[in-house]
Amino acid sequence: EPEVTQTPSHQVTQMGQEVILRCVPISNHLYFYWYRQILGQKVEFLVSFYNNEISEKSEIFDDQFSVERPDGSNFTLKIRSTKLEDSAMYFCASSSAGRSKFFGPGTRLTVL
Amino acid sequence: KQEVTQIPAALSVPEGENLVLNCSFTDSAIYNLQWFRQDPGKGLTSLLLIQSSQREQTSGRLNASLDKSSGRSTLYIAASQPGDSATYLCAVSLPGNTGKLIFGQGTTLQVKP
């Protein structure tokens, strides 16, 4: 069964450093998303991406964040200058139009 | 602003019991509703998707219902097993279909052998 994969599973970084989280969505999906979950809190929407552009972003997704689909398979989330409060589990998801969203296993980001 | 609430926050039942998890949302204008399972420290596994025009969906021992007008959904788990122990999340997708999901806090279920 096809699945969404994410790398790395755990990323530790120093405050102020740039991080890139990587995702490989399900191959025939056209819609891609990033969500995050701070420990003990709700899963929060960050951004949706379709047809090589952002279709919606939340207020969390400020200028420090960017997304890219550099080739036909990868989907990345970059945080330019990490803050302590960026520590969270980051989930990538993909879907076909109007269908179930499939989530990856997540990347745990720890900012020290 | 759409908000999603799940009650109860935690539930502990003996194996074999049938149970119902509740999800409510404040704005009935939704595109669809999806139930997920999350195991500790893991990703989200999709269980059931109900489109806004549907009333229920079934998969094995799981049945999800949707009452859009009252802003409620329930997830019914029949004959619970210890392997069902996990956190169950519901999430609504808004019209406009940008795909943004708004999640509830989840119900953490423990099924005791």
Coordinates of C-alpha atoms in Angstrom, one line a residue:
Chain A
E1 CA 0.0 0.0 0.0
P2 CA 1.4 3.4 -0.9
E3 CA 2.4 5.6 1.9
V4 CA 3.8 9.1 2.7
T5 CA 7.4 9.0 3.9
Q6 CA 9.3 11.7 5.9
T7 CA 13.0 12.2 6.7
P8 CA 14.6 12.6 9.1
S9 CA 12.5 11.0 11.8
H10 CA 14.2 13.2 14.4
Q11 CA 16.1 16.5 13.9
V12 CA 17.9 18.3 16.6
T13 CA 19.1 21.9 15.8
Q14 CA 20.4 25.0 17.5
M15 CA 18.2 28.1 17.7
G16 CA 18.7 30.3 14.7
Q17 CA 19.8 27.5 12.4
E18 CA 18.0 26.5 9.2
V19 CA 16.3 23.2 8.9
I20 CA 14.8 21.4 5.9
L21 CA 12.2 18.7 6.5
R22 CA 11.6 16.3 3.6
C23 CA 8.6 14.4 2.5
V24 CA 7.8 12.0 -0.3
P25 CA 4.0 12.1 -0.9
I26 CA 2.0 9.3 -2.5
S27 CA 2.9 9.3 -6.2
N28 CA -0.5 10.1 -7.8
H29 CA -1.6 12.7 -5.3
L30 CA -1.8 16.3 -6.3
Y31 CA -2.4 18.1 -3.0
F32 CA 0.3 18.4 -0.4
Y33 CA 0.2 19.7 3.2
W34 CA 2.3 20.4 6.2
Y35 CA 0.9 20.2 9.7
R36 CA 2.5 20.3 13.1
Q37 CA 1.7 19.1 16.6
I38 CA 3.3 20.7 19.6
L39 CA 3.5 18.1 22.5
G40 CA 0.2 17.8 24.2
Q41 CA -1.6 20.1 21.8
K42 CA -3.9 19.8 18.7
V43 CA -2.6 19.1 15.3
E44 CA -2.3 22.5 13.5
F45 CA -2.5 23.3 9.8
L46 CA 0.5 25.1 8.4
V47 CA 0.2 25.1 4.6
S48 CA -1.4 23.5 1.6
F49 CA 0.2 23.3 -1.8
Y50 CA -1.3 22.5 -5.2
N51 CA -0.1 23.0 -8.8
N52 CA 3.3 24.2 -7.6
E53 CA 1.9 27.0 -5.5
I54 CA 0.6 27.6 -2.0
S55 CA -3.2 27.4 -1.9
E56 CA -3.6 28.3 1.8
K57 CA -1.4 29.1 4.7
S58 CA -2.0 29.6 8.4
E59 CA -0.9 32.6 10.5
I60 CA 1.8 30.3 11.9
F61 CA 3.4 30.0 8.4
D62 CA 5.2 33.3 8.5
D63 CA 8.2 34.5 6.4
Q64 CA 10.5 32.0 8.3
F65 CA 8.7 29.1 6.6
S66 CA 8.8 28.1 3.0
V67 CA 7.7 25.0 1.0
E68 CA 9.1 23.6 -2.2
R69 CA 8.5 20.8 -4.6
P70 CA 11.9 20.6 -6.1
D71 CA 11.3 17.6 -8.3
G72 CA 8.4 15.3 -9.1
S73 CA 8.6 13.3 -5.9
N74 CA 9.8 15.4 -2.9
F75 CA 8.0 18.1 -0.9
T76 CA 10.0 20.1 1.6
L77 CA 9.4 22.5 4.5
K78 CA 12.2 24.9 5.3
I79 CA 12.4 26.9 8.5
R80 CA 15.0 29.6 8.0
S81 CA 15.9 30.6 11.5
T82 CA 14.5 28.2 14.1
K83 CA 13.1 29.3 17.4
L84 CA 12.5 27.3 20.6
E85 CA 8.8 27.4 19.9
D86 CA 9.2 25.6 16.6
S87 CA 9.9 22.4 18.5
A88 CA 7.1 20.1 17.5
M89 CA 6.3 17.0 15.4
Y90 CA 5.9 18.0 11.8
F91 CA 3.6 16.0 9.6
C92 CA 3.4 15.9 5.8
A93 CA 0.2 14.8 4.1
S94 CA -1.0 14.3 0.6
S95 CA -4.4 13.6 -1.1
S96 CA -6.3 13.4 -4.3
A97 CA -9.1 16.0 -4.8
G98 CA -11.7 15.7 -2.1
R99 CA -10.4 12.4 -0.8
S100 CA -8.8 11.2 2.4
K101 CA -5.6 12.8 3.5
F102 CA -2.8 10.4 4.2
F103 CA -0.2 11.5 6.7
G104 CA 3.4 10.6 7.0
P105 CA 5.0 9.3 10.3
G106 CA 6.3 12.8 11.1
T107 CA 9.6 14.4 11.9
R108 CA 10.2 15.4 15.5
L109 CA 12.0 18.7 15.5
T110 CA 13.9 19.7 18.7
V111 CA 15.3 23.2 18.8
L112 CA 17.8 23.8 21.6
Chain B
K1 CA -14.1 30.5 13.2
Q2 CA -14.5 26.7 13.0
E3 CA -13.6 24.9 16.2
V4 CA -13.6 21.1 16.8
T5 CA -14.2 19.5 20.2
Q6 CA -13.9 15.9 21.2
I7 CA -15.5 14.4 24.3
P8 CA -14.4 12.6 26.3
A9 CA -10.7 13.4 26.5
A10 CA -9.9 9.9 27.7
L11 CA -11.8 6.7 28.0
S12 CA -11.0 3.3 29.5
V13 CA -13.1 0.3 28.8
P14 CA -12.8 -3.5 29.2
E15 CA -12.1 -5.6 26.1
G16 CA -15.2 -6.5 24.1
E17 CA -17.2 -3.4 24.9
N18 CA -18.9 -1.3 22.2
L19 CA -18.1 2.4 22.5
V20 CA -18.8 5.8 21.0
L21 CA -16.5 8.7 20.6
N22 CA -17.9 12.1 20.0
C23 CA -16.8 15.0 17.9
S24 CA -18.6 18.4 17.6
F25 CA -17.8 21.4 15.3
T26 CA -19.1 24.9 15.5
D27 CA -19.8 25.7 11.9
S28 CA -21.9 23.3 9.9
A29 CA -20.5 24.5 6.6
I30 CA -17.9 21.7 6.2
Y31 CA -16.6 19.9 3.1
N32 CA -16.0 16.6 4.8
L33 CA -15.0 15.1 8.1
Q34 CA -12.2 12.5 8.7
W35 CA -11.4 10.3 11.6
F36 CA -7.8 9.4 12.4
R37 CA -6.0 7.1 14.8
Q38 CA -2.7 8.2 16.4
D39 CA -0.5 5.8 18.3
P40 CA 1.9 7.4 20.8
G41 CA 4.8 9.2 19.0
K42 CA 3.5 8.2 15.6
G43 CA 1.8 9.6 12.6
L44 CA -1.9 9.8 11.8
T45 CA -3.7 6.8 10.3
S46 CA -6.8 7.6 8.3
L47 CA -9.8 5.6 9.5
L48 CA -12.9 6.9 7.8
L49 CA -13.8 9.9 5.6
I50 CA -17.4 11.2 5.4
Q51 CA -18.4 13.7 2.7
S52 CA -20.7 16.5 3.8
S53 CA -23.6 14.9 1.8
Q54 CA -23.2 11.5 3.5
R55 CA -24.7 10.4 6.8
E56 CA -22.3 7.5 7.7
Q57 CA -19.4 5.4 6.7
T58 CA -18.4 1.9 7.8
S59 CA -15.1 0.0 7.8
G60 CA -14.9 -3.3 9.6
R61 CA -15.7 -2.7 13.3
L62 CA -15.8 1.1 12.8
N63 CA -18.8 3.2 11.9
A64 CA -18.8 6.9 11.7
S65 CA -21.9 9.1 11.5
L66 CA -22.3 12.7 10.5
D67 CA -25.1 15.1 11.4
K68 CA -24.0 18.3 9.8
S69 CA -26.9 20.4 10.9
S70 CA -26.2 19.8 14.5
G71 CA -22.4 19.9 14.1
R72 CA -21.8 16.4 15.3
S73 CA -20.0 13.2 14.4
T74 CA -19.7 10.0 16.3
L75 CA -17.2 7.1 15.9
Y76 CA -18.6 3.8 17.0
I77 CA -16.2 1.0 17.7
A78 CA -17.7 -2.5 18.1
A79 CA -16.3 -5.2 20.2
S80 CA -13.2 -3.3 21.3
Q81 CA -9.8 -4.9 21.5
P82 CA -6.6 -4.0 23.3
G83 CA -5.1 -3.2 19.9
D84 CA -7.7 -0.4 19.5
S85 CA -5.9 1.5 22.3
A86 CA -4.8 4.8 20.7
T87 CA -5.8 8.5 20.4
Y88 CA -8.7 9.1 18.0
L89 CA -8.8 12.4 16.2
C90 CA -11.6 13.9 14.2
A91 CA -10.9 16.7 11.7
V92 CA -13.1 18.8 9.5
S93 CA -12.3 20.2 6.1
L94 CA -13.8 23.5 5.1
P95 CA -15.6 24.5 1.9
G96 CA -13.3 25.9 -0.8
N97 CA -11.4 22.6 -0.6
T98 CA -7.9 24.0 0.0
G99 CA -7.6 20.9 2.1
K100 CA -7.1 22.5 5.4
L101 CA -8.1 20.3 8.2
I102 CA -9.1 21.6 11.6
F103 CA -8.5 19.0 14.3
G104 CA -10.0 18.2 17.6
Q105 CA -7.9 17.5 20.7
G106 CA -8.6 13.8 20.4
T107 CA -9.9 11.1 22.7
T108 CA -7.4 8.7 24.2
L109 CA -8.8 5.2 24.4
Q110 CA -7.5 2.4 26.5
V111 CA -9.0 -1.0 26.1
K112 CA -8.1 -3.3 29.0
P113 CA -7.7 -7.0 28.4

